[in-house]
GROMACS .gro file of C-alpha atoms in nm:
model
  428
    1UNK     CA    1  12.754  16.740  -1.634
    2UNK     CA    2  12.811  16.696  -2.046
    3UNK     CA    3  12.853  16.350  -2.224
    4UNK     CA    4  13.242  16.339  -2.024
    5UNK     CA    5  13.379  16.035  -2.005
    6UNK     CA    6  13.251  15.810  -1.759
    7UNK     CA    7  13.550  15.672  -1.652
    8UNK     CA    8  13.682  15.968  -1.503
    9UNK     CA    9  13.431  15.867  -1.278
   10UNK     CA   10  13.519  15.494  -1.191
   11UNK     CA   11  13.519  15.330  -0.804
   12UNK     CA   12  13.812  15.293  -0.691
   13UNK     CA   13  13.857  14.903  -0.732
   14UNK     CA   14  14.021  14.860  -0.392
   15UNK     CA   15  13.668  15.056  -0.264
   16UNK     CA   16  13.485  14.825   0.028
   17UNK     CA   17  13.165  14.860  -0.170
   18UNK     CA   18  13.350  14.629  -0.434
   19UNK     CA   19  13.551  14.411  -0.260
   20UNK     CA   20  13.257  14.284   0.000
   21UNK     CA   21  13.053  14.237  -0.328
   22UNK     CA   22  13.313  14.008  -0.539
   23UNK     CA   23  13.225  13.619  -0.500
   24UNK     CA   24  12.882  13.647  -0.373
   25UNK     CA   25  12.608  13.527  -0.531
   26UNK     CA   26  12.307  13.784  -0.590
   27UNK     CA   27  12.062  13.680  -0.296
   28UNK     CA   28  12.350  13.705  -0.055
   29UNK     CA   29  12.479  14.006  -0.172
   30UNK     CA   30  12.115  14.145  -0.150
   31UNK     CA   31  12.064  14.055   0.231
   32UNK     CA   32  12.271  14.354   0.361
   33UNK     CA   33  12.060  14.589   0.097
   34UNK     CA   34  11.764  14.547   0.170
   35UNK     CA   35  11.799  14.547   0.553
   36UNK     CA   36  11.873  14.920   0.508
   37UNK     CA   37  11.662  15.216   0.582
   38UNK     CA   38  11.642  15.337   0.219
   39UNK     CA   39  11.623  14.970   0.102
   40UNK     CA   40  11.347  14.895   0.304
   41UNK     CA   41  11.151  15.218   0.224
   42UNK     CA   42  11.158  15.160  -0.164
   43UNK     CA   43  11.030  14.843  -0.075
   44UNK     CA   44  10.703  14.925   0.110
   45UNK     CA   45  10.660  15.205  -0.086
   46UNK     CA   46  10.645  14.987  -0.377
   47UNK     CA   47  10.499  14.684  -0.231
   48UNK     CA   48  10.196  14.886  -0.137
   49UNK     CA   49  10.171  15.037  -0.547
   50UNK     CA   50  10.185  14.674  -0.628
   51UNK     CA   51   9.873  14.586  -0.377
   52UNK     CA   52   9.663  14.859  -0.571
   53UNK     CA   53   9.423  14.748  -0.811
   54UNK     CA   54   9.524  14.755  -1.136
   55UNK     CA   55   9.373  15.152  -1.319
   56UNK     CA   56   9.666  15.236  -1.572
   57UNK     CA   57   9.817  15.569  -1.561
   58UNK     CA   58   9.595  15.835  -1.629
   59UNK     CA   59   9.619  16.240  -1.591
   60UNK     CA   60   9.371  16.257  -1.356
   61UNK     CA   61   9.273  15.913  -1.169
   62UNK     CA   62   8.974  15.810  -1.446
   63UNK     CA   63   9.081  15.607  -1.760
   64UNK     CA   64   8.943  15.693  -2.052
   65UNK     CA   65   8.724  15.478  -2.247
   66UNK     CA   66   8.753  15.348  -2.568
   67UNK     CA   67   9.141  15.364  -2.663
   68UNK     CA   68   9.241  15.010  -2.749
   69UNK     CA   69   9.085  14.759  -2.992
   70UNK     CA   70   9.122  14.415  -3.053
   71UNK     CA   71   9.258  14.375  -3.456
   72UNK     CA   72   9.476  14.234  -3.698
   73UNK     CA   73   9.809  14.418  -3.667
   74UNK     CA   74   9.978  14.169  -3.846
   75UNK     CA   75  10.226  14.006  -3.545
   76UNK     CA   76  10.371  13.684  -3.668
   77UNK     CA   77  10.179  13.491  -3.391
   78UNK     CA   78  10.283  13.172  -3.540
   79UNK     CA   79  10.658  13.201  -3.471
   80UNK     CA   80  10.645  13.361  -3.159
   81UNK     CA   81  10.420  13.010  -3.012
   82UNK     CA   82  10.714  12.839  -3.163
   83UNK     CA   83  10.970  13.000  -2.993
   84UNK     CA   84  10.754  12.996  -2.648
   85UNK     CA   85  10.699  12.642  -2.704
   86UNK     CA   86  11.075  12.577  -2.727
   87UNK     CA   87  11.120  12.775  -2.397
   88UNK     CA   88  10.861  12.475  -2.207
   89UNK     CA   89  11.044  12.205  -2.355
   90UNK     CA   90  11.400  12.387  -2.254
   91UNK     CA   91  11.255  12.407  -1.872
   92UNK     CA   92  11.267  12.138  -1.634
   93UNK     CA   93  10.956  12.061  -1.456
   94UNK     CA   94  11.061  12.230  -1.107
   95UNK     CA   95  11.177  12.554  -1.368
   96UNK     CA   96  10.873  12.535  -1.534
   97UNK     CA   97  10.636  12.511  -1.217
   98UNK     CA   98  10.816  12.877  -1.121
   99UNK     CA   99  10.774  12.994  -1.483
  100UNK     CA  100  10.425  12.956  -1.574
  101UNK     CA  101  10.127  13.159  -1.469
  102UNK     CA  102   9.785  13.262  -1.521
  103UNK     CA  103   9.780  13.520  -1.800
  104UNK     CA  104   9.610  13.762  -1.574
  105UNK     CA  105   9.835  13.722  -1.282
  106UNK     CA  106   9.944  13.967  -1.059
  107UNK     CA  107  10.270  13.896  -1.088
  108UNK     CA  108  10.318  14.053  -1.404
  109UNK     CA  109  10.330  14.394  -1.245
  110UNK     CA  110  10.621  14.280  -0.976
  111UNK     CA  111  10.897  14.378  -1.173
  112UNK     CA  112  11.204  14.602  -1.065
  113UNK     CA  113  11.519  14.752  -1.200
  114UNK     CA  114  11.781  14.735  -0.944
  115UNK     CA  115  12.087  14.505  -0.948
  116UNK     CA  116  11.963  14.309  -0.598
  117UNK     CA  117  11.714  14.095  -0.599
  118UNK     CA  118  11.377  14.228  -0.509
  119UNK     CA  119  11.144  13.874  -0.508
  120UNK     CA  120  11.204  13.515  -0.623
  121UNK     CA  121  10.914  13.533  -0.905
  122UNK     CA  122  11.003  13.257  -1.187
  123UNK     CA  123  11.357  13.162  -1.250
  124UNK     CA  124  11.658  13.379  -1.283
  125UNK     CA  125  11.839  13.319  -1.640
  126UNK     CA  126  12.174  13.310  -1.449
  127UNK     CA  127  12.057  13.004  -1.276
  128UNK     CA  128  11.937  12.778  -1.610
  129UNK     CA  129  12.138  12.618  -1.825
  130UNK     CA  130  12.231  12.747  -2.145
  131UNK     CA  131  11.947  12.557  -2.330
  132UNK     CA  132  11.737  12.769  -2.153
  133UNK     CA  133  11.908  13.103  -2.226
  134UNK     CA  134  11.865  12.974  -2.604
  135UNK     CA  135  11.535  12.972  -2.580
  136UNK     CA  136  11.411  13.244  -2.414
  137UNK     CA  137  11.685  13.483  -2.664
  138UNK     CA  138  11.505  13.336  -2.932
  139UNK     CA  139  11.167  13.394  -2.803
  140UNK     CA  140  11.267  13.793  -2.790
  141UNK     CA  141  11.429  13.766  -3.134
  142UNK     CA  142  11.024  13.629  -3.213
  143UNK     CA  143  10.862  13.946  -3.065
  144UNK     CA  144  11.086  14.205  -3.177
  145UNK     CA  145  11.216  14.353  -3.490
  146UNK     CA  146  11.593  14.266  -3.561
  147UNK     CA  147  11.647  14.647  -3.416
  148UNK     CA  148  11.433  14.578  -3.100
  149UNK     CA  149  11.656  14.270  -3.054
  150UNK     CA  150  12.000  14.423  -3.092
  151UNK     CA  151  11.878  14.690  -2.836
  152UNK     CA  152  11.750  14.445  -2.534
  153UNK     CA  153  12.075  14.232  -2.632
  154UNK     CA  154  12.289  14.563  -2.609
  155UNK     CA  155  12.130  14.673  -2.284
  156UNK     CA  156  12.230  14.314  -2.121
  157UNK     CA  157  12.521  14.349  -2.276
  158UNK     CA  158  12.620  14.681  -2.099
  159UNK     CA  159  12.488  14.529  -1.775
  160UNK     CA  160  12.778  14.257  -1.811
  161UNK     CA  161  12.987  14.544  -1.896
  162UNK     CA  162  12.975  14.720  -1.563
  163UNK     CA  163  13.028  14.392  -1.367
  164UNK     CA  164  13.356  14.356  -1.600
  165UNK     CA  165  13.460  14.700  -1.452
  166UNK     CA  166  13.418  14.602  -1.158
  167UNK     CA  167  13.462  14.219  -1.129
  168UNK     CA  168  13.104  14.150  -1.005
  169UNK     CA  169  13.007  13.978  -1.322
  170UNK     CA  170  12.839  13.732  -1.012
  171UNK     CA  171  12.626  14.022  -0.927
  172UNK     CA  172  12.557  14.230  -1.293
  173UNK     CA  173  12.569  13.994  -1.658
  174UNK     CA  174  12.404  13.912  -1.932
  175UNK     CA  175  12.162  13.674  -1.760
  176UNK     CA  176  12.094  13.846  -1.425
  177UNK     CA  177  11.725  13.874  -1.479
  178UNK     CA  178  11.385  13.724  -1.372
  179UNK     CA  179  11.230  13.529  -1.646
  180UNK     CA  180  10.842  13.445  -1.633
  181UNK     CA  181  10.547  13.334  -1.890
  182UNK     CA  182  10.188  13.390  -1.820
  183UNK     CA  183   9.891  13.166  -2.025
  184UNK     CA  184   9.958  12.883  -2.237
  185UNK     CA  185  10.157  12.947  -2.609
  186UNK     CA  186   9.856  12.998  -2.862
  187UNK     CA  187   9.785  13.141  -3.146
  188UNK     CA  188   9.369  13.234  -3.091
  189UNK     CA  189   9.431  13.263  -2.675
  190UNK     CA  190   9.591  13.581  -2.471
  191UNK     CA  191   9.918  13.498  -2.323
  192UNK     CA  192  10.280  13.636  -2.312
  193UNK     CA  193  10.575  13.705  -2.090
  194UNK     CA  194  10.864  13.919  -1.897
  195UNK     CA  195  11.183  13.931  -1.842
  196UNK     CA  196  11.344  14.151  -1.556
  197UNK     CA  197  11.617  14.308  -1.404
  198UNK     CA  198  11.884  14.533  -1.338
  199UNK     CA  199  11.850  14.842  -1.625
  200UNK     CA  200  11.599  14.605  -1.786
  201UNK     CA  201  11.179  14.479  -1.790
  202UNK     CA  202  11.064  14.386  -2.126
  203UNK     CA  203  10.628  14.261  -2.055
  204UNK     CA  204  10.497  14.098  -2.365
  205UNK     CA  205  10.134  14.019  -2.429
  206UNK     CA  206  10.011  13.852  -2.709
  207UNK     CA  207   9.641  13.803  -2.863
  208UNK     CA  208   9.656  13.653  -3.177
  209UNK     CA  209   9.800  13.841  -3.479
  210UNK     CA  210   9.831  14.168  -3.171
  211UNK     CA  211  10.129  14.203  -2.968
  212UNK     CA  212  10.139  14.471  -2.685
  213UNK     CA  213  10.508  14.525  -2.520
  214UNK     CA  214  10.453  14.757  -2.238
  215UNK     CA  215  10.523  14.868  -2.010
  216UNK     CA  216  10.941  14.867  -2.028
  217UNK     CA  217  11.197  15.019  -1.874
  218UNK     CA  218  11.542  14.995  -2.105
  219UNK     CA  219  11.861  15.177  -1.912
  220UNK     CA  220  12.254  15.192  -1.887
  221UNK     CA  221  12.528  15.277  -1.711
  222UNK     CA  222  12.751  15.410  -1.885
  223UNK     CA  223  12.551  15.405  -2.216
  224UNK     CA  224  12.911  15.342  -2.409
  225UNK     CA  225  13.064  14.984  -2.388
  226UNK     CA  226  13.420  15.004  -2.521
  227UNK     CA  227  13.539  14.666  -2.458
  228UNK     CA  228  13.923  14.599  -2.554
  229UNK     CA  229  13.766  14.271  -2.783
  230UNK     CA  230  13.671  14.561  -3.026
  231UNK     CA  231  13.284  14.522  -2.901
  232UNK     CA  232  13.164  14.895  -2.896
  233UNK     CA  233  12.807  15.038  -2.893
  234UNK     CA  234  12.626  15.395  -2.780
  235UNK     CA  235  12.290  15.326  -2.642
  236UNK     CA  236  12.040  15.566  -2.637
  237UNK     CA  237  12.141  15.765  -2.900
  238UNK     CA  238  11.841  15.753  -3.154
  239UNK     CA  239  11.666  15.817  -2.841
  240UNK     CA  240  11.870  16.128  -2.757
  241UNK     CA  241  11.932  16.288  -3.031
  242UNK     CA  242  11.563  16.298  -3.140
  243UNK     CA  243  11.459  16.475  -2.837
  244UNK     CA  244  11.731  16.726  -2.890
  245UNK     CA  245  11.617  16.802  -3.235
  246UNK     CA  246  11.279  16.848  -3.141
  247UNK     CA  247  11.361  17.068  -2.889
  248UNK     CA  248  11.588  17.280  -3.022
  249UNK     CA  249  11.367  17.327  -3.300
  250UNK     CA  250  11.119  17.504  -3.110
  251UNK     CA  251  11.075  17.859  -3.094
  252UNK     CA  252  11.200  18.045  -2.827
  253UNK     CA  253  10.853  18.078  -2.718
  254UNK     CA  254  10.722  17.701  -2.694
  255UNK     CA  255  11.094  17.585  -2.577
  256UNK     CA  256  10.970  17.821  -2.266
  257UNK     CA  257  10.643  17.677  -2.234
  258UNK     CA  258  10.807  17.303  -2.296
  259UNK     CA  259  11.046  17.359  -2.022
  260UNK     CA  260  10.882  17.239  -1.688
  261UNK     CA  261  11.190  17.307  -1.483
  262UNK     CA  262  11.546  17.483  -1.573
  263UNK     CA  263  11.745  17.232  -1.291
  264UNK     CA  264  11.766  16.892  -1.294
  265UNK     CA  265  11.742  16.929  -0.960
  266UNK     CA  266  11.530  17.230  -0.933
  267UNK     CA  267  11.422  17.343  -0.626
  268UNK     CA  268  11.085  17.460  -0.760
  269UNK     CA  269  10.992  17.124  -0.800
  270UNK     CA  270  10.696  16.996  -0.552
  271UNK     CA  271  10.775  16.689  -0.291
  272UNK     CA  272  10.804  16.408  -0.471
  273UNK     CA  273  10.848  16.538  -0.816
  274UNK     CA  274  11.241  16.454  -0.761
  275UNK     CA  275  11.259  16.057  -0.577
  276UNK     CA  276  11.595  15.915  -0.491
  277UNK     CA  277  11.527  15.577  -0.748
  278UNK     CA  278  11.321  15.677  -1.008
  279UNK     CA  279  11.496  16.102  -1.013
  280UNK     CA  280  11.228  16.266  -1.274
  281UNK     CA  281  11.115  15.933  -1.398
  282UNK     CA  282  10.749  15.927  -1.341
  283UNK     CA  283  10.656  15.568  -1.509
  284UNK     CA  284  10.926  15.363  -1.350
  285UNK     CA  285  10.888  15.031  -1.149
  286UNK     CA  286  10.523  15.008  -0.980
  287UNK     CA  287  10.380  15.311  -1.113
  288UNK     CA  288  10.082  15.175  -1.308
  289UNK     CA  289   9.832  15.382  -1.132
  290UNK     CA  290  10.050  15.733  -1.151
  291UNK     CA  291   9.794  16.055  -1.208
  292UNK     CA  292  10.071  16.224  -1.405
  293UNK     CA  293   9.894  16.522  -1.596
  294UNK     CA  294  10.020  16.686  -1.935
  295UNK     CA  295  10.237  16.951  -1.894
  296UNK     CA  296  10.465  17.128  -2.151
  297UNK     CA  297  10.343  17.216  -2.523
  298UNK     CA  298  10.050  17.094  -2.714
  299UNK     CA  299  10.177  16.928  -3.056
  300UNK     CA  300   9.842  17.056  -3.206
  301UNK     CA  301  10.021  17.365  -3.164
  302UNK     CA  302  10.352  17.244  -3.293
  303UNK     CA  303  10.426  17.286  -3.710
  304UNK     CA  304  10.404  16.993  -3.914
  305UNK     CA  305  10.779  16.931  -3.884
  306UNK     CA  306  10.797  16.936  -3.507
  307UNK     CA  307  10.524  16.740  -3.509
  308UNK     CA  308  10.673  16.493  -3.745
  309UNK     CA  309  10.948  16.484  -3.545
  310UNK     CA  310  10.757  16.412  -3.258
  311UNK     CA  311  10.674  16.142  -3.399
  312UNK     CA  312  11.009  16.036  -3.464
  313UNK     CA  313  11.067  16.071  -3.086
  314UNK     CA  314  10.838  15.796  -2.979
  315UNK     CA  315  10.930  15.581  -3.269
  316UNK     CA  316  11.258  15.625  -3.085
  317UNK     CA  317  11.163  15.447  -2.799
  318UNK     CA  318  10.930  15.193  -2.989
  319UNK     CA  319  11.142  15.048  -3.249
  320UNK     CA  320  11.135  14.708  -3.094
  321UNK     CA  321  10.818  14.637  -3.257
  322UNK     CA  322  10.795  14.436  -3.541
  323UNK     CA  323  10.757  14.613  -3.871
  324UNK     CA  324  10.324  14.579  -3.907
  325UNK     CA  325  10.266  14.648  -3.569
  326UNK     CA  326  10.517  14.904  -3.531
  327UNK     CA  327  10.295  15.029  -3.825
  328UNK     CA  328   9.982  14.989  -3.649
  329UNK     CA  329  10.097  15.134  -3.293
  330UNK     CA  330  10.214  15.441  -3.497
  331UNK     CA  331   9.924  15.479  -3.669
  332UNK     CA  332   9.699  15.458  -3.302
  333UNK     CA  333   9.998  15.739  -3.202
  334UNK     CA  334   9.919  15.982  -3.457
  335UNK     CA  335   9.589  15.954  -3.426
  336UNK     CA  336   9.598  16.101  -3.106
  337UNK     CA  337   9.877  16.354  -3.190
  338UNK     CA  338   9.616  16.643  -3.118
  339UNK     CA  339   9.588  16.548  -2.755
  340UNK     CA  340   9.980  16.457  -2.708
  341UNK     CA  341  10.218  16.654  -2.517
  342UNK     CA  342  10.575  16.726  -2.527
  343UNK     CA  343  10.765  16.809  -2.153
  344UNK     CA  344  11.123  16.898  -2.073
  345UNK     CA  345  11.344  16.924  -1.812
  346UNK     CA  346  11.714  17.075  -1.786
  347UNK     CA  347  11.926  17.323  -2.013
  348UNK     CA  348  11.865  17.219  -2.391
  349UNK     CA  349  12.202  17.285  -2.520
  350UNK     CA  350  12.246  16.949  -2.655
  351UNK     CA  351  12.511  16.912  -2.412
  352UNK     CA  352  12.390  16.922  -2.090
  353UNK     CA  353  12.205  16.627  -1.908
  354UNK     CA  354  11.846  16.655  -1.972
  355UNK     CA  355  11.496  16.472  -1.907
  356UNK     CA  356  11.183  16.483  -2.165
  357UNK     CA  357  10.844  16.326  -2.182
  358UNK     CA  358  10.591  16.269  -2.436
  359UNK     CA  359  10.257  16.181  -2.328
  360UNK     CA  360   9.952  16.128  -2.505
  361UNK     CA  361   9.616  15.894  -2.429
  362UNK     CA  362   9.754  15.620  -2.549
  363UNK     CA  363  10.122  15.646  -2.484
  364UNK     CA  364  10.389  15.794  -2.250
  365UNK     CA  365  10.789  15.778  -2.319
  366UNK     CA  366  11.025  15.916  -2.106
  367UNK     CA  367  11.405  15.991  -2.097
  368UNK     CA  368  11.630  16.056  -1.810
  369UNK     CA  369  11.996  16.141  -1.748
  370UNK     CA  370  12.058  16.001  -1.393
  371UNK     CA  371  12.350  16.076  -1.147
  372UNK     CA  372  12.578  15.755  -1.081
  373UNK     CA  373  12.503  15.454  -0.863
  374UNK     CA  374  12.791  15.273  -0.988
  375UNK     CA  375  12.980  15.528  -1.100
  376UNK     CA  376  13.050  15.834  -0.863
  377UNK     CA  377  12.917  16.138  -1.036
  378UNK     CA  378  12.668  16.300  -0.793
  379UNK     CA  379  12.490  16.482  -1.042
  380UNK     CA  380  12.291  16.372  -1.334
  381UNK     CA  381  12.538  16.273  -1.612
  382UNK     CA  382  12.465  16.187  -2.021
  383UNK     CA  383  12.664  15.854  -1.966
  384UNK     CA  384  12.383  15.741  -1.754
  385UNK     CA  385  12.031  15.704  -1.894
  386UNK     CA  386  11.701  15.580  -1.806
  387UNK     CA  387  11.417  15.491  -2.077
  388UNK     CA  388  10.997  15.469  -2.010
  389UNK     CA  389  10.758  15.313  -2.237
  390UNK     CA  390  10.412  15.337  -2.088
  391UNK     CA  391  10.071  15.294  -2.277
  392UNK     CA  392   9.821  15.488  -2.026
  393UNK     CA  393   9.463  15.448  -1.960
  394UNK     CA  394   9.450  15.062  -1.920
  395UNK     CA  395   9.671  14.846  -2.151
  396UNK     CA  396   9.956  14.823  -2.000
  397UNK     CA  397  10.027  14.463  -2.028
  398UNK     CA  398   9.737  14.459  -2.230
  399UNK     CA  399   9.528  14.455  -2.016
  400UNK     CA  400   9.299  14.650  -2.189
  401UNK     CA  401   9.315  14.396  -2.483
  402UNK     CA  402   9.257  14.125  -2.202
  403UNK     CA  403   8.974  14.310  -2.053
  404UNK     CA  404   8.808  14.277  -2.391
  405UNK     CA  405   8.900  13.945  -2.481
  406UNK     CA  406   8.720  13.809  -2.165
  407UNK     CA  407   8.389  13.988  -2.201
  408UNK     CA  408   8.375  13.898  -2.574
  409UNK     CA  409   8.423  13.507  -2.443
  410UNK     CA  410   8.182  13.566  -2.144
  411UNK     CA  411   7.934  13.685  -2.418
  412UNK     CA  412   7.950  13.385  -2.604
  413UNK     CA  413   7.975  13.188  -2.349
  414UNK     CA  414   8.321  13.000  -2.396
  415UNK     CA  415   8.553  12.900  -2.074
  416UNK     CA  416   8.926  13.047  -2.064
  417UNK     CA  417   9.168  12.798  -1.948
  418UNK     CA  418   9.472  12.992  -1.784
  419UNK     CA  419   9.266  13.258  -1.670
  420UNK     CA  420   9.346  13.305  -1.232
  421UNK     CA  421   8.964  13.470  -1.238
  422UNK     CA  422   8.812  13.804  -1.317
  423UNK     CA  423   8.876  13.908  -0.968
  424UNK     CA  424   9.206  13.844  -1.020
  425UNK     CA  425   9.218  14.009  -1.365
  426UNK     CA  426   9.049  14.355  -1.260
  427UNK     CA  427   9.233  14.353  -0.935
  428UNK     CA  428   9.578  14.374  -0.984
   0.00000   0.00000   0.00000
């Protein structure tokens, strides 16, 4: 299925699905969901992921050594413990008792992408008073560039859209996500944040002048808003376009060797390779200990403009960094470029719904036209698209950085308030 026009593809609003969902608030609307087979299923299934101790995503099951590094990359540390600040003061005390944790707490992995409800962890930004929605919005516009920010705001944005298609802005809106902090604001100490939800998980960590915001999961559906105000927006594009370029640059040759599978929904594919939630996604929601090894084409054996471009692809997906450590995470990109691998999945007409990867030792991007949920196209469609940001081999949520920070205090002796415990960090 091309680009199309989603709403060819609308439910009926007279459809049951709708009308039992209008008026009810999102943990009753949940119950019914997740007392269902398939509900139920994604849930152990992920609930058992989540019990794992904490690896990272490697290709084969052992992290590699040596990746990350504590250094000056230039994050404006100061601001962003301003804006944090602003979001304790903002809380009440009952708010802020679900809010805060230790900034090596498990619960930084619990995070989900589905409209319904999947746990109760910290407070949901639908439920706080606009104070509160202030704060935290201006805590993201302190850890992102002003591009990053427009994104996460446009992909909330198109989450109120759908409920405004469907009059269940009680169920999908701008606010409908999970807000938490872990660690105390500081601008020498480890701590950070997430925020979580339906087509959107943003997880923060910051160490001083270092910022690491991974993993995340950024997707839409439909990726156009056309709203009658006048308020329009594409997302995704950058996104998409820069993986079709890429790979219709290719020669014949590596385009072959890219191409992993011809089908979306190929049947070569092994068990598993295609799952009902995640479809090709392979970094999604509780996957932080995936073995996903490289497949596709080398980039050592790219040219210097497909490898440039490349480049350009992950940028793509990382342009929510500010401008110095966007620099810097670049710069730890490229310098891995020989071992990085580029993946594809689906025609590559430029027309028809596709899925790529890029993968390297120190980061993993994916894209991913999905099929509807809430609209009815049973195939994967371009109006629906899922985004990956994954940095493998230990630091997602930095907890590489983390991992460091505490051994270079345990060396010198010093005492980490806000710390649940080193079981607790190397454990989940």
């Amino acid at each position: 299925m091309s680009l199309g026009d989603f709403r060819n593809h609308l439910i009926p609003a007279d459809a049951e699905r709708l009308r039992d969902a209008r008026g009810l608030d999102p943990w009753t609307y949940a119950e019914p969901i997740r007392q269902t087979d398939r509900a139920t299923g994604l849930i152990d299934y992920w609930q058992r992921l989540y019990a794992e101790p904490y690896r990272g995503i490697t290709t084969d099951g052992h992290p590699l050594e040596g990746r990350y590094a504590i250094a000056d990359e230039g994050f404006d540390v100061a601001a962003a413990v301003t804006a944090a600040k602003g979001v304790v003061t903002a809380l009440s005390d009952g708010e802020l008792a679900r809010v805060r944790h230790p900034v090596d707490a498990a619960e930084w992995r619990d995070w989900y992408n589905p409209e319904w409800p999947m746990n109760a962890h910290g407070v949901r930004l639908d439920e706080v008073s606009p104070e509160v929605r202030t704060a935290v919005t201006a805590l993201m516009r302190a850890c992102f560039s002003d591009d990053g920010y427009v994104k996460t705001s446009q992909v909330r944005s198109a989450n109120l859209y759908l409920g405004e298609l469907y009059d269940l802005r009680n169920i999908m809106n701008e606010w409908s996500y999970h807000f938490l902090m872990f660690g105390e604001p500081s601008e020498t100490e480890p701590w950070g944040w997430n925020l979580y939800g339906h087509h959107l998980a943003l997880n923060c960590l910051v160490l001083g002048s270092q910022i690491v915001v991974s993993p995340t999961f950024m997707g839409a559906e439909p990726t156009t808003v056309d709203r009658d105000s006048g308020d329009s927006f594409e997302l995704f594009r950058r996104e998409a376009l820069t993986g079709i370029e890429l790979m219709r640059s290719l020669p014949a040759e590596q385009r072959h060797l890219a191409t992993t599978y011809r089908q979306m929904k190929d049947p070569a594919m092994p068990e598993g390779r295609l799952h009902f939630a995640d479809e090709r996604t392979l970094g999604g929601a509780y996957q932080d200990n995936r073995v996903i090894p490289y497949e596709g084409v080398r980039a050592r054996d790219l040219g210097p403009a497909q490898q440039r471009q490349l480049l350009s692809v992950v940028e793509s997906f990382i342009d929510f960094l500010p401008e110095r450590p966007l620099r810097a995470r670049m710069r730890q990109i490229e310098s891995a470029l020989e071992d990085t691998w580029w993946s594809w999945i689906g025609p590559d007409d430029g027309v028809q719904p596709f899925y790529y990867r890029v993968q390297s030792p120190v980061v993993m991007v994916e894209f991913d036209n999905h099929q509807g949920v809430w609209l009815t196209n049973d195939e994967p469609a371009r109006f629906h698209v899922h985004t990956v940001v994954r940095t493998p081999n230990g630091n997602d949520y930095g907890k590489d950085l983390l991992r460091q920070h505490y051994a270079a205090a345990h060396r010198a002796g010093t005492d980490h308030p806000g710390q649940a415990g080193q079981a607790g960090h190397q454990g989940r």
